[in-house]
Coordinates of C-alpha atoms (C1' of nucleotides) and ligand atoms in Angstrom, one line a residue:
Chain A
X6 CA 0.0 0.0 0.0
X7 CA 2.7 2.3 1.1
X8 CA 4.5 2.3 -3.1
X9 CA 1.4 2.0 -4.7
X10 CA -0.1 5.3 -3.4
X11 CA 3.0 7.0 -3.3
X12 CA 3.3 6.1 -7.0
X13 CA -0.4 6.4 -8.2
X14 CA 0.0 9.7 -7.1
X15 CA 2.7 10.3 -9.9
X16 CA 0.6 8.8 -12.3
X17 CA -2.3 11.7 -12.7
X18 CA -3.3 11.8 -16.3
X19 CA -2.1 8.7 -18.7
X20 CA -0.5 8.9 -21.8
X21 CA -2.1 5.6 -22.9
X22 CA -5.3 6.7 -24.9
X23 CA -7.1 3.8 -24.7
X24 CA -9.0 1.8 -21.6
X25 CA -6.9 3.0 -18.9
X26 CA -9.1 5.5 -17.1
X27 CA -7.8 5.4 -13.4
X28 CA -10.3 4.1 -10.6
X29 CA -10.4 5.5 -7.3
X30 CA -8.7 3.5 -4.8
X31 CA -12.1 3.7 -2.5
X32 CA -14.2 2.7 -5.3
X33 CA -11.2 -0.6 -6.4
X34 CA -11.5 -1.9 -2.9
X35 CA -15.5 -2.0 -3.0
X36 CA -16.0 -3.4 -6.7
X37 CA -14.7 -7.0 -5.2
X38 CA -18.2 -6.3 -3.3
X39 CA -20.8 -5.7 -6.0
X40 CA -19.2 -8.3 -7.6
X41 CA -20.1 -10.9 -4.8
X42 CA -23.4 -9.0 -4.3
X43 CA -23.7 -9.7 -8.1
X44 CA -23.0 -13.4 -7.9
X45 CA -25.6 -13.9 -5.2
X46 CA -27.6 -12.4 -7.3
X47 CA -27.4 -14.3 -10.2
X48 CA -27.6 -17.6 -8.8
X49 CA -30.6 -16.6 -6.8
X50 CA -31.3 -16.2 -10.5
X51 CA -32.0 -12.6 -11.3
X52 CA -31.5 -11.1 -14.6
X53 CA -31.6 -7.8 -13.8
X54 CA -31.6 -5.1 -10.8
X55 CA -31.3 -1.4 -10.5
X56 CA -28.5 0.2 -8.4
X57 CA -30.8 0.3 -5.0
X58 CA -31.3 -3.4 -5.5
X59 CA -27.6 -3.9 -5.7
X60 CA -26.2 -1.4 -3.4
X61 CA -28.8 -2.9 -0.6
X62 CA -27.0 -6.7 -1.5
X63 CA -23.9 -5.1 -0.9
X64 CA -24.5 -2.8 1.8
X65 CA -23.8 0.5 0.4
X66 CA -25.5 3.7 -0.5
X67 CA -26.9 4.0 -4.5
X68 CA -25.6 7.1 -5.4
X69 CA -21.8 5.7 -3.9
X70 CA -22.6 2.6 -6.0
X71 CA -23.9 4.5 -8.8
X72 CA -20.9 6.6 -8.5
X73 CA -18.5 3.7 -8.7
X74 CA -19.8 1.9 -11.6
X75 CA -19.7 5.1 -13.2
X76 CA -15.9 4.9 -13.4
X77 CA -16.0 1.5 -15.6
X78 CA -18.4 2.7 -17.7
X79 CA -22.0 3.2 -18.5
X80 CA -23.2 -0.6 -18.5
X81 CA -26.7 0.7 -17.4
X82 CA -30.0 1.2 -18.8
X83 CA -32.0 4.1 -17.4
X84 CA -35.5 3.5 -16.4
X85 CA -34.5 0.0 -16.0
X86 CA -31.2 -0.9 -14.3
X87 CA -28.6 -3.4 -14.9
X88 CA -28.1 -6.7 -16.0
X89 CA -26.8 -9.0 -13.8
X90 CA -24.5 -11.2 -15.9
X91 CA -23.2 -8.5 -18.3
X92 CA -22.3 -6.0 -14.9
X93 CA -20.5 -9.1 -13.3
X94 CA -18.2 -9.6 -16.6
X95 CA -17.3 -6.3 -16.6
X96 CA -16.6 -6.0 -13.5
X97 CA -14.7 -9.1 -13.0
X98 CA -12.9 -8.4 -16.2
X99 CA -11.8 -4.5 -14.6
X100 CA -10.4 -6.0 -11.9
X101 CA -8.5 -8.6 -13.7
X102 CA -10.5 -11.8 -12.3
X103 CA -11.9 -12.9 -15.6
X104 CA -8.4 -15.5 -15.3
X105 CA -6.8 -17.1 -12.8
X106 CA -3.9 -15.6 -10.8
X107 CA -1.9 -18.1 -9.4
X108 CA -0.4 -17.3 -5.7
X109 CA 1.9 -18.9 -3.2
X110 CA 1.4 -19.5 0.5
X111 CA 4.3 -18.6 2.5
X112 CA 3.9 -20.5 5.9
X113 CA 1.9 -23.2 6.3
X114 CA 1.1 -23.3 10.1
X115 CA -2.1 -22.5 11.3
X116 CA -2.7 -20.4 9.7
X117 CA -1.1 -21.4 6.2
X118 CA -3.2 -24.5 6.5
X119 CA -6.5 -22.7 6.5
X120 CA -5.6 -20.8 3.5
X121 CA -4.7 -23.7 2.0
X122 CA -8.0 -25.1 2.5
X123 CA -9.6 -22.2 1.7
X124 CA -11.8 -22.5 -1.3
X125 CA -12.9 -19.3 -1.9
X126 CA -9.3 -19.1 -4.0
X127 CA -10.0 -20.9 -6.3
X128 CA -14.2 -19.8 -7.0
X129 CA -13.0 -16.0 -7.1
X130 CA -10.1 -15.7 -9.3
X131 CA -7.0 -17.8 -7.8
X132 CA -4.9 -20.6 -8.2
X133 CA -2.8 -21.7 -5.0
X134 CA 0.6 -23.0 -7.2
X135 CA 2.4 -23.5 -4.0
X136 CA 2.6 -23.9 -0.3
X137 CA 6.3 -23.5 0.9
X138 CA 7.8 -23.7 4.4
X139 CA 10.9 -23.7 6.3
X140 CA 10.5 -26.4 8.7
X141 CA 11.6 -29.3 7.0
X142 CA 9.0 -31.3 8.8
X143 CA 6.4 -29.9 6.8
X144 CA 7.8 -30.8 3.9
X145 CA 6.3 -33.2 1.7
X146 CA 2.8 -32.8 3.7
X147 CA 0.2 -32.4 0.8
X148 CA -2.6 -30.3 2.0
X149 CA -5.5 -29.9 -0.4
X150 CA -3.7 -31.7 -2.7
X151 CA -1.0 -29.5 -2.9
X152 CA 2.3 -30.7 -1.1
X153 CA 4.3 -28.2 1.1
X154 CA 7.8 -27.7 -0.2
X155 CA 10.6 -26.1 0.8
X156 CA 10.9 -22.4 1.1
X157 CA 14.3 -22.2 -1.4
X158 CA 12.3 -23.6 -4.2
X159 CA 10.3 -20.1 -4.3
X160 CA 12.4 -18.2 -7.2
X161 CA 11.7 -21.7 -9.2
X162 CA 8.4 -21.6 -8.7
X163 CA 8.1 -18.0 -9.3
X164 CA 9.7 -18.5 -12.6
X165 CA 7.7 -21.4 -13.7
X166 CA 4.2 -20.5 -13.1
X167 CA 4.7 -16.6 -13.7
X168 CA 3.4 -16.3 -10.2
X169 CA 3.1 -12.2 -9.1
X170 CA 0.9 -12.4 -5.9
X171 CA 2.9 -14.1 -2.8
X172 CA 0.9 -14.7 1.1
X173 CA 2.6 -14.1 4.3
X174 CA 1.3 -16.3 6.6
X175 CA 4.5 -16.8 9.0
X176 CA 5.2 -15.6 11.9
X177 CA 5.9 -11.8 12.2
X178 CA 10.0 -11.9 12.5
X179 CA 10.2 -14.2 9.4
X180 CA 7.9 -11.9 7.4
X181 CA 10.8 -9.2 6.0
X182 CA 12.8 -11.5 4.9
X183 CA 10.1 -14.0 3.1
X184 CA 9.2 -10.2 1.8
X185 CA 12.9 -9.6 0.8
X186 CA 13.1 -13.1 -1.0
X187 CA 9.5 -12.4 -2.9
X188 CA 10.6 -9.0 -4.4
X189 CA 13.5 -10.4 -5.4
X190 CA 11.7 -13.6 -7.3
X191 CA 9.6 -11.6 -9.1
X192 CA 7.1 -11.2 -7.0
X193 CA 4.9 -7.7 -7.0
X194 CA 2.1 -8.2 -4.6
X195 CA 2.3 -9.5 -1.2
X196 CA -0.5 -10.5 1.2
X197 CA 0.5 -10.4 4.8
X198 CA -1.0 -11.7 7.7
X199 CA 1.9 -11.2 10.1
X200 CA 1.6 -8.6 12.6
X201 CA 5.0 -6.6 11.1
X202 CA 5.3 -3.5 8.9
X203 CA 7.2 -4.5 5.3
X204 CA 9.3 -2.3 3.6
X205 CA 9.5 -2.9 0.0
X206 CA 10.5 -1.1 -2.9
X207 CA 8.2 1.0 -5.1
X208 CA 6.2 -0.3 -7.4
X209 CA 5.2 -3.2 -5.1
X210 CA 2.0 -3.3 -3.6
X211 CA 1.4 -4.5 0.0
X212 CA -1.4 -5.3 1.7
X213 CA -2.1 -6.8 5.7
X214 CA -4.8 -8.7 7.0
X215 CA -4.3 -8.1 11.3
X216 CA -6.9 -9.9 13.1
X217 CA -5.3 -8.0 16.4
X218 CA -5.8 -4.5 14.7
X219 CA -9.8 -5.2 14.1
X220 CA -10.1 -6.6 17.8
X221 CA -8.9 -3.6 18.8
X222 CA -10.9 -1.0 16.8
X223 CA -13.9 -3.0 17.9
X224 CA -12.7 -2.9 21.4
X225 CA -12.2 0.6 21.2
X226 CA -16.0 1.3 20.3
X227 CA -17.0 -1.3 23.1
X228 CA -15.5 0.8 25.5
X229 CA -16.8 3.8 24.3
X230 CA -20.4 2.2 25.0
X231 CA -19.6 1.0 27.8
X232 CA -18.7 4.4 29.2
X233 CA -21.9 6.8 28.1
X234 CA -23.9 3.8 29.2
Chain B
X6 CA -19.3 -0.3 10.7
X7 CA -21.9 0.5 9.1
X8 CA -24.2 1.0 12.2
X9 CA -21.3 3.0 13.7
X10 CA -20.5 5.6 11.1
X11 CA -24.2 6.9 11.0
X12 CA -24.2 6.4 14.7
X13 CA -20.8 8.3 15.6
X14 CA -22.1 11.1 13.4
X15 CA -24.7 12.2 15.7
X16 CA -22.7 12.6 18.5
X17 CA -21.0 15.6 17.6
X18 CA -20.0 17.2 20.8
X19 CA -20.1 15.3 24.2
X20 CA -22.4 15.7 26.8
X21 CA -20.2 14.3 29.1
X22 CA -17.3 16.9 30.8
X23 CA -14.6 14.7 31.0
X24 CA -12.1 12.2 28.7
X25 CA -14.7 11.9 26.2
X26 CA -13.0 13.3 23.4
X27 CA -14.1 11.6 20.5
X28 CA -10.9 10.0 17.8
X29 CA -11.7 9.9 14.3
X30 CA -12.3 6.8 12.9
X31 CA -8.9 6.6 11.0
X32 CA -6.9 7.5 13.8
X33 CA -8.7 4.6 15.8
X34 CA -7.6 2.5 13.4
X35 CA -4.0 3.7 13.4
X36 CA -3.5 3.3 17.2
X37 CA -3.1 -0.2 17.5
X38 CA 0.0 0.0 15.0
X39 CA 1.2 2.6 17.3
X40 CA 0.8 -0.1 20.2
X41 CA 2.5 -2.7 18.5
X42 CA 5.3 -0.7 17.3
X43 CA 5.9 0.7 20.9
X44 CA 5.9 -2.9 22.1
X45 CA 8.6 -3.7 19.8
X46 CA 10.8 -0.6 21.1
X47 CA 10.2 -1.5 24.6
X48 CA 11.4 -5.3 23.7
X49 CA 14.5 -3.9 22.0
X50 CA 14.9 -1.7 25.2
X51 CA 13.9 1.4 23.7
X52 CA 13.1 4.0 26.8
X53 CA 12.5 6.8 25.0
X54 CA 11.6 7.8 21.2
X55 CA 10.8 10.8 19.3
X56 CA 7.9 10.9 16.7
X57 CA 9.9 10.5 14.3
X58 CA 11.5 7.2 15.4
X59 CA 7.6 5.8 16.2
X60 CA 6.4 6.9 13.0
X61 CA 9.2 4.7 11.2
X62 CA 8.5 1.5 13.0
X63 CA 4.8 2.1 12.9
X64 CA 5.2 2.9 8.8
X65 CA 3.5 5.9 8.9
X66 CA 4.1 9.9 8.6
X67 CA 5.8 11.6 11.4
X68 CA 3.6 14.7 11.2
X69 CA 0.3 12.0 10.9
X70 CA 2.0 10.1 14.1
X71 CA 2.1 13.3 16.1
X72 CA -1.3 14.5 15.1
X73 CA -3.3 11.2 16.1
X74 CA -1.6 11.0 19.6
X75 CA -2.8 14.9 20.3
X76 CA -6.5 13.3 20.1
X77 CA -5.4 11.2 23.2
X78 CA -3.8 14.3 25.5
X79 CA -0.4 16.2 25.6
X80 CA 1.7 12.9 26.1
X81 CA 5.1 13.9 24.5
X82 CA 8.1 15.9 26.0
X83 CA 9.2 18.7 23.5
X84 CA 12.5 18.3 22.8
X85 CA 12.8 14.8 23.9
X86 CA 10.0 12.7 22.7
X87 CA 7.9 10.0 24.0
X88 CA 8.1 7.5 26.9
X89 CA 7.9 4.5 25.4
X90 CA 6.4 2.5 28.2
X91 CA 3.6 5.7 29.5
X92 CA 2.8 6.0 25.7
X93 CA 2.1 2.3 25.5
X94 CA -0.4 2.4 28.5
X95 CA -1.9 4.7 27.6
X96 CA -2.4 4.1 24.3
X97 CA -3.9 0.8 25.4
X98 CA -6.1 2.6 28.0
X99 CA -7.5 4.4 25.2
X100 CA -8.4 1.7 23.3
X101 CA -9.2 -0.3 26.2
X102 CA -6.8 -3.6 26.3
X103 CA -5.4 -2.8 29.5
X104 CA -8.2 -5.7 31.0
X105 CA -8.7 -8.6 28.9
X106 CA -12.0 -8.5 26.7
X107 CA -13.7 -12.2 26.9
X108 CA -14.1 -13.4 22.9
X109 CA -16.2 -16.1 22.0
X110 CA -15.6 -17.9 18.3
X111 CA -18.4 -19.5 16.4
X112 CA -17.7 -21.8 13.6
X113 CA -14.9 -24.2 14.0
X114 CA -13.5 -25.4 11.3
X115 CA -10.8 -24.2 8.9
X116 CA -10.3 -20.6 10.2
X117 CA -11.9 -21.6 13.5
X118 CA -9.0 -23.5 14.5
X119 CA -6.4 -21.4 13.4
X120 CA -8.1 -18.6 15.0
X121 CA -8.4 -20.6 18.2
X122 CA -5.0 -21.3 18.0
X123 CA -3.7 -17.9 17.6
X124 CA -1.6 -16.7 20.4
X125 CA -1.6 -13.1 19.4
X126 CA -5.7 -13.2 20.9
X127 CA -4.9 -13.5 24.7
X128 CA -1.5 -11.1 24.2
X129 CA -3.1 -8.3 22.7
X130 CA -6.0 -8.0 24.9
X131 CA -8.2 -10.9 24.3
X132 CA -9.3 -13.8 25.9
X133 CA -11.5 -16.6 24.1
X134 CA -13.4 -18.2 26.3
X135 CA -15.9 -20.3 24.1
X136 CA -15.4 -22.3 20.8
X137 CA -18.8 -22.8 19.4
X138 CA -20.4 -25.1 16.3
X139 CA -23.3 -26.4 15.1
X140 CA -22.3 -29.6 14.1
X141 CA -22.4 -32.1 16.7
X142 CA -19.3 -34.0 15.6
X143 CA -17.2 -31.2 16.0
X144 CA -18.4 -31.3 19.7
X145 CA -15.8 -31.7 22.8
X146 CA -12.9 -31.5 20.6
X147 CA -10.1 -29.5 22.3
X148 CA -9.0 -26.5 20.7
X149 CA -6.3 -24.7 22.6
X150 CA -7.1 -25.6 25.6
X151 CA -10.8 -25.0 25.2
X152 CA -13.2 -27.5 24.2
X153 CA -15.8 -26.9 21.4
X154 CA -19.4 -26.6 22.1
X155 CA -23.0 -26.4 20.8
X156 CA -23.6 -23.1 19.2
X157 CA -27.1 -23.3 21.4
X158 CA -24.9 -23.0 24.6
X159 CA -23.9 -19.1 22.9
X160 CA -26.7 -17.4 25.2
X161 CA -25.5 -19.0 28.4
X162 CA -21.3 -18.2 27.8
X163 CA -22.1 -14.8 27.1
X164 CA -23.8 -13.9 29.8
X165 CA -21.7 -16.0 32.5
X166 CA -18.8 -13.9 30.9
X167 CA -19.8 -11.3 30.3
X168 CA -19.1 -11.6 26.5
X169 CA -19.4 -8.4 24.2
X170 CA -17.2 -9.5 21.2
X171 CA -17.8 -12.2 18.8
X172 CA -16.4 -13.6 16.2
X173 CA -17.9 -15.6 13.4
X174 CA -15.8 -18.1 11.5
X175 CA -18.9 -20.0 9.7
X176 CA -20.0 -20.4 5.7
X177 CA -21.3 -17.5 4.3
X178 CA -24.7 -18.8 4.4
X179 CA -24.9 -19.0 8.6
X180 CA -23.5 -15.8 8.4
X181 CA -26.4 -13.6 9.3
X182 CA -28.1 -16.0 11.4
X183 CA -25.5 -16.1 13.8
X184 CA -24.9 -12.7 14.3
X185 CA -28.8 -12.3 14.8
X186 CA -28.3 -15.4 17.7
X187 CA -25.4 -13.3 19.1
X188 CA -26.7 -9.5 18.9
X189 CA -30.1 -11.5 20.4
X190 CA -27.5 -12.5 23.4
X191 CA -26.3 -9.0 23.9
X192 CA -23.1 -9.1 21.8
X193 CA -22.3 -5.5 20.5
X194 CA -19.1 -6.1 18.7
X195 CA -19.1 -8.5 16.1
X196 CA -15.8 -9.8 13.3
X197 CA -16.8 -11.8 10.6
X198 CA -14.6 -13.8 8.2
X199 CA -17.3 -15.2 6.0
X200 CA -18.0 -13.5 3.2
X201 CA -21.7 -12.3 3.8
X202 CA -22.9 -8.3 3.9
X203 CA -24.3 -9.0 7.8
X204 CA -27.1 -6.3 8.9
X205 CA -27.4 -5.4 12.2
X206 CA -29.0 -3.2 14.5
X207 CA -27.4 0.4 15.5
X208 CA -25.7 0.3 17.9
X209 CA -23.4 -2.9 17.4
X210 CA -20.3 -2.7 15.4
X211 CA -19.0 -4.7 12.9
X212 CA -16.3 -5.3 11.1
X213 CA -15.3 -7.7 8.3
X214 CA -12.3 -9.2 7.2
X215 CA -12.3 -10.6 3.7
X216 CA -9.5 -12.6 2.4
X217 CA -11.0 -12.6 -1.6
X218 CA -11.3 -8.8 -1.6
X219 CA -8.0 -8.2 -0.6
X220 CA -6.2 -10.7 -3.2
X221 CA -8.9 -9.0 -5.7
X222 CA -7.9 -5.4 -4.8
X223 CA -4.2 -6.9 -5.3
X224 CA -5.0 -8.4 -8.5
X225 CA -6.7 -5.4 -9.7
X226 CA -3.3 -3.4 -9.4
X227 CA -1.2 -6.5 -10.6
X228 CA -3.2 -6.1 -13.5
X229 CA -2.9 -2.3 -13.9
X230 CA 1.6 -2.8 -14.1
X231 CA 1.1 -5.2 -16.5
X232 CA -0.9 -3.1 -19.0
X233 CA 1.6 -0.4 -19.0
X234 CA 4.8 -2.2 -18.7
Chain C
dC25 C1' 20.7 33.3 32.8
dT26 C1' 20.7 33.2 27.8
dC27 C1' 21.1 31.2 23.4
dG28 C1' 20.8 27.4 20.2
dT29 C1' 19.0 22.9 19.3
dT30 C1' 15.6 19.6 19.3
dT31 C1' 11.0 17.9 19.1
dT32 C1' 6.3 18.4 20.1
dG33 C1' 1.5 20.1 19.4
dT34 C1' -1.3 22.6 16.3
dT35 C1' -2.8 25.5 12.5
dC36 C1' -3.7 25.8 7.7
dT37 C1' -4.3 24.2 3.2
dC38 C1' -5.3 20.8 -0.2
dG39 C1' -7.3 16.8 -2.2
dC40 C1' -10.2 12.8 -1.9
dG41 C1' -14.4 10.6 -1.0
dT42 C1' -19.3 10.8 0.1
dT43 C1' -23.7 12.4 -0.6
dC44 C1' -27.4 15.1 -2.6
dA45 C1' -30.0 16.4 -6.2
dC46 C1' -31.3 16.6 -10.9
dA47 C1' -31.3 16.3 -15.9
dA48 C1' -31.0 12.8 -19.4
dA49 C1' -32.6 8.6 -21.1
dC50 C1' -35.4 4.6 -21.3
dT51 C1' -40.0 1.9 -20.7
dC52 C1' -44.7 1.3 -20.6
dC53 C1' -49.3 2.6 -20.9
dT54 C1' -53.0 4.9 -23.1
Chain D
dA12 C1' -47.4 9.6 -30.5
dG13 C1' -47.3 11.5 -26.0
dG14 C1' -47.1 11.6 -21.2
dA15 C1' -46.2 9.4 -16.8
dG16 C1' -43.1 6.8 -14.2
dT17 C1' -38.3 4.8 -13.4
dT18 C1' -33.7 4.7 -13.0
dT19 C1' -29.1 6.0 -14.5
dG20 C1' -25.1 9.0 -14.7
dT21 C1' -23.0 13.1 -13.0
dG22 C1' -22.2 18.0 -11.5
dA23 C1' -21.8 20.4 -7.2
dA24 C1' -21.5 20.9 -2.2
dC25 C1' -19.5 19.3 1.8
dG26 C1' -16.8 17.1 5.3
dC27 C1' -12.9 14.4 6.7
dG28 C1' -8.2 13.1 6.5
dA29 C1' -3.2 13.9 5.0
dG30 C1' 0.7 16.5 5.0
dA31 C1' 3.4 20.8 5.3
dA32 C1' 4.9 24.3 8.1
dC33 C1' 5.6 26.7 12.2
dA34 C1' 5.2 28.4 17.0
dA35 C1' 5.7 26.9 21.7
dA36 C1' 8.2 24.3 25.0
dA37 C1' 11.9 21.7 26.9
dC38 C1' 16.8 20.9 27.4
dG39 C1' 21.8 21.6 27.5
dA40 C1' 26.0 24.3 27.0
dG41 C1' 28.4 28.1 28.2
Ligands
NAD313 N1 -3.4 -18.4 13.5 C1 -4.2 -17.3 13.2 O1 -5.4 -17.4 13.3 C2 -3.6 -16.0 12.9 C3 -4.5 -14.9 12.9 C4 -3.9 -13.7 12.5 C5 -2.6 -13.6 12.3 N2 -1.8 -14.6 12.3 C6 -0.4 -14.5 12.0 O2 -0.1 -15.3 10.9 C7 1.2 -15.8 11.1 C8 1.2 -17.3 11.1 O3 0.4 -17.8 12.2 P1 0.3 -19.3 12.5 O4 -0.7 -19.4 13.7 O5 0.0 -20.1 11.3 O6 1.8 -19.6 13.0 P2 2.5 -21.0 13.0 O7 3.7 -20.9 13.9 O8 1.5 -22.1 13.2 O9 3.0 -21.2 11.5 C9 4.1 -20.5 11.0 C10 4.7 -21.3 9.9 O10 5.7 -20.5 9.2 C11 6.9 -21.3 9.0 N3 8.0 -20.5 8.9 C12 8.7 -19.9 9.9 N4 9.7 -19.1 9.4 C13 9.7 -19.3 8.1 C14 10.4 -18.8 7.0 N5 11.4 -17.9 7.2 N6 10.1 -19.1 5.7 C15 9.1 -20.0 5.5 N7 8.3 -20.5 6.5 C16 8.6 -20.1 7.7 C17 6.9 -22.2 10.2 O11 7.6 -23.4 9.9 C18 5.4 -22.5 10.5 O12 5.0 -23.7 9.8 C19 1.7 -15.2 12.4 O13 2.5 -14.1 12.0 C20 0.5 -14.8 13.1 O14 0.8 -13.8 13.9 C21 -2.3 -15.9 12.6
NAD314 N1 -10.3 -21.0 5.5 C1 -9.8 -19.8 5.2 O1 -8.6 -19.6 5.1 C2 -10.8 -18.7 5.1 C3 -10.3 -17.5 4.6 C4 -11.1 -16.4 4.5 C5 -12.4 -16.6 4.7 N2 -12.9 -17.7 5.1 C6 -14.3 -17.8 5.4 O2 -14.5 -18.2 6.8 C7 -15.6 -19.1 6.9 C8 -15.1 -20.4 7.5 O3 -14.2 -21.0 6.6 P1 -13.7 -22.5 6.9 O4 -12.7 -22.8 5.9 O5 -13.2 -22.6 8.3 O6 -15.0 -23.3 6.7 P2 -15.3 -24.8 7.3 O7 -16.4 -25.3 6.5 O8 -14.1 -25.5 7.5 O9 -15.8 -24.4 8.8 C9 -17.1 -23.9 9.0 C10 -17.6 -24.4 10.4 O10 -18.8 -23.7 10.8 C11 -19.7 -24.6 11.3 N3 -21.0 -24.1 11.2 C12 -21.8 -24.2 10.1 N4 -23.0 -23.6 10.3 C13 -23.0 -23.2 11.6 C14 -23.9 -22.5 12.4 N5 -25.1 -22.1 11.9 N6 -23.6 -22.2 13.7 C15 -22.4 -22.6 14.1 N7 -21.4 -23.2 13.4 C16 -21.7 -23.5 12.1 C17 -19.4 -25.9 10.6 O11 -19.8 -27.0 11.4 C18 -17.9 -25.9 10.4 O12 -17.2 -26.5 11.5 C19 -16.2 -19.2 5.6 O13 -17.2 -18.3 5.4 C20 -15.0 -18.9 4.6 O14 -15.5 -18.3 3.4 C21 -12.1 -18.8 5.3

DNA sequence: CTCGTTTTGTTCTCGCGTTCACAAACTCCT
DNA sequence: AGGAGTTTGTGAACGCGAGAACAAAACGAG
């Protein structure tokens, strides 16, 4: 996060002409969320729905939904709304889900074992390629149906399946230097669920999941009630 | 969240005279980096930094650092900087870890035992004192320490314990019904992994974490260097 | 005691994101 | 065909957060 907006600030206007308007980052992180919305939608098996139908599925405001779409395109119909399938596409084609990304799992603990499990990868856009760890113990351990192998074999990997997104899941004094070894691979998106602030060079993006952090916040409000109570 | 921002809107200015200054949101969200960064610079024996050094390990702007902290009071030493150990208690007084907040988790499977397993719960604040899941099988297994139980024993843990937080760790589809069960039981504070759009009343917070959306958002940018390189 | 140095706390400005409100565009009914 | 009813797309207003810049405060040296 810290690259990206630093260098999304440089970009302003593009010299490409064509197709490469640039999305707010607000509206990029909601669009994964009408396109969920949309899903359940569509398999509750609706053709079409009008922005309030949609913004309610995804908890939003309209005119914030409106707002965003607005910055793809105009893929509505006024007096009518929009269609359900042909909204998804383009929305899953903006964000670059139409294909499959393939990832690596760095870690396979506890943590590392859930992700591995998880199969909301593979439904929504991603391929897990590879689960590495240090602990040679781990090694050879196949966990849904892909065996854990060791941590060196990442540039390999990388290489082979063009891989770009890497996951953190070890523990927090590890994390740099997985970090460090990713940006070197090749890799220029990192997931990272260890408590610890990476530094990386520009032009990659990070991004943290910290369960700790949201306890917190909530904890924070909690207290708050507790006190006017 | 969503109950909260329309909620922490009409506030406005406090009725009550004393230490109810109210932090925005962002800030709030900030200060448990803070906490975590100071913990680290008390471990490494730090006894004193300036704003400067904080804002580095925290991986944020100095100026941004010194700014959030004046919401919480006049802390700092001019000249000098900040007490590492004072600044950490009471940044945790502020956001109220300095008791332990009793945590129950619902859904034990995948996620649910990693979560269970998580040591960074009972050090940062947290206590989980109930593993809860519908399916019967699942029943007096022994997750760290605590052994799983029927999701219809929720109403009874939470008021023995006095239980304000929950987390939800099922499918997306038991989702909502859950958090209805647990905001029915008194549970104002709610963290939910599935991916489901959960509504609530006001007055209860939630927040969600969403694995898919942040690979997407990733993916989105991953897809962005690509075009232009 | 005074001056220079350091670092905080705060003011000010700018830009982004949210929301309102409405004209434009489409459908359907008569 | 025309008018009434819907719903989109967007211009404009507004509020919040980020960051720069600086005055106030503490400290140490002489
Ligand atoms: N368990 C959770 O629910 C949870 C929740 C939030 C955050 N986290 C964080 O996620 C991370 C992992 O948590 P966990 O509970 O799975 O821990 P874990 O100890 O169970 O697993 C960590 C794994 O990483 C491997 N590892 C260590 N150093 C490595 C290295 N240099 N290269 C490759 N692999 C390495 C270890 O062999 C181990 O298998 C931690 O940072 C933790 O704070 C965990
Ligand atoms: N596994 C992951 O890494 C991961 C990552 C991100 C999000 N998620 C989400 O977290 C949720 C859990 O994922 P998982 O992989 O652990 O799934 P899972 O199927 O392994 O576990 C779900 C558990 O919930 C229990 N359950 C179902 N209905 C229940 C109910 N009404 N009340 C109480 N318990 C109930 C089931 O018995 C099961 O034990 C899912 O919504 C998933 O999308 C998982």
């Amino acid at each position: 996060m810290t690259a990206r907006t630093t260098s999304a600030k440089t970009l302003g206007a593009r010299t490409l002409g064509e197709g490469a308007r640039d999305i707010p980052e607000a509206t990029v992180a909601r669009l994964p969320v009408y396109l969920r919305a949309l899903t359940s939608l569509a398999e509750a098996g609706t053709r079409t729905c009008s922005s309030e139908d949609l913004a309610a599925a995804a908890g939003v405001n309209s005119a914030k939904l409106r707002k965003d779409l607005s910055y793809l395109g105009s893929y509505g119909t006024r007096g009518v709304g929009y269609d359900v399938d042909y909204l998804r596409y383009q929305i899953a084609r903006e964000i670059g889900v139409t294909q499959d990304w393939p990832v690596v799992i760095v870690g396979i603990g506890n943590l590392g074992h859930a992700l591995a499990n998880y199969s909301g990868f593979r439904s929504r856009g991603f391929r897990v390629v590879a689960l590495l760890d240090a602990d040679p113990e781990r090694h050879d351990e196949v966990v849904a149906g892909v065996d854990v192998r060791p941590f060196d074999d990442l540039e390999q990997i990388v290489t082979d399946h063009g891989v770009a997104i890497g996951v953190i899941a070890t523990p927090a004094l590890a994390a740099q230097d997985v970090a460090d070894r990713m940006v070197a691979c090749g890799i220029t998106s990192i997931l990272n669920f260890a408590p610890s602030v990476l530094s990386v060079p520009e032009g990659v993006d990070v991004r943290k999941v910290d369960l700790s952090i949201e306890l917190q916040i909530l904890a924070y409000h909690e207290q708050r009630k507790a006190q006017t109570a």
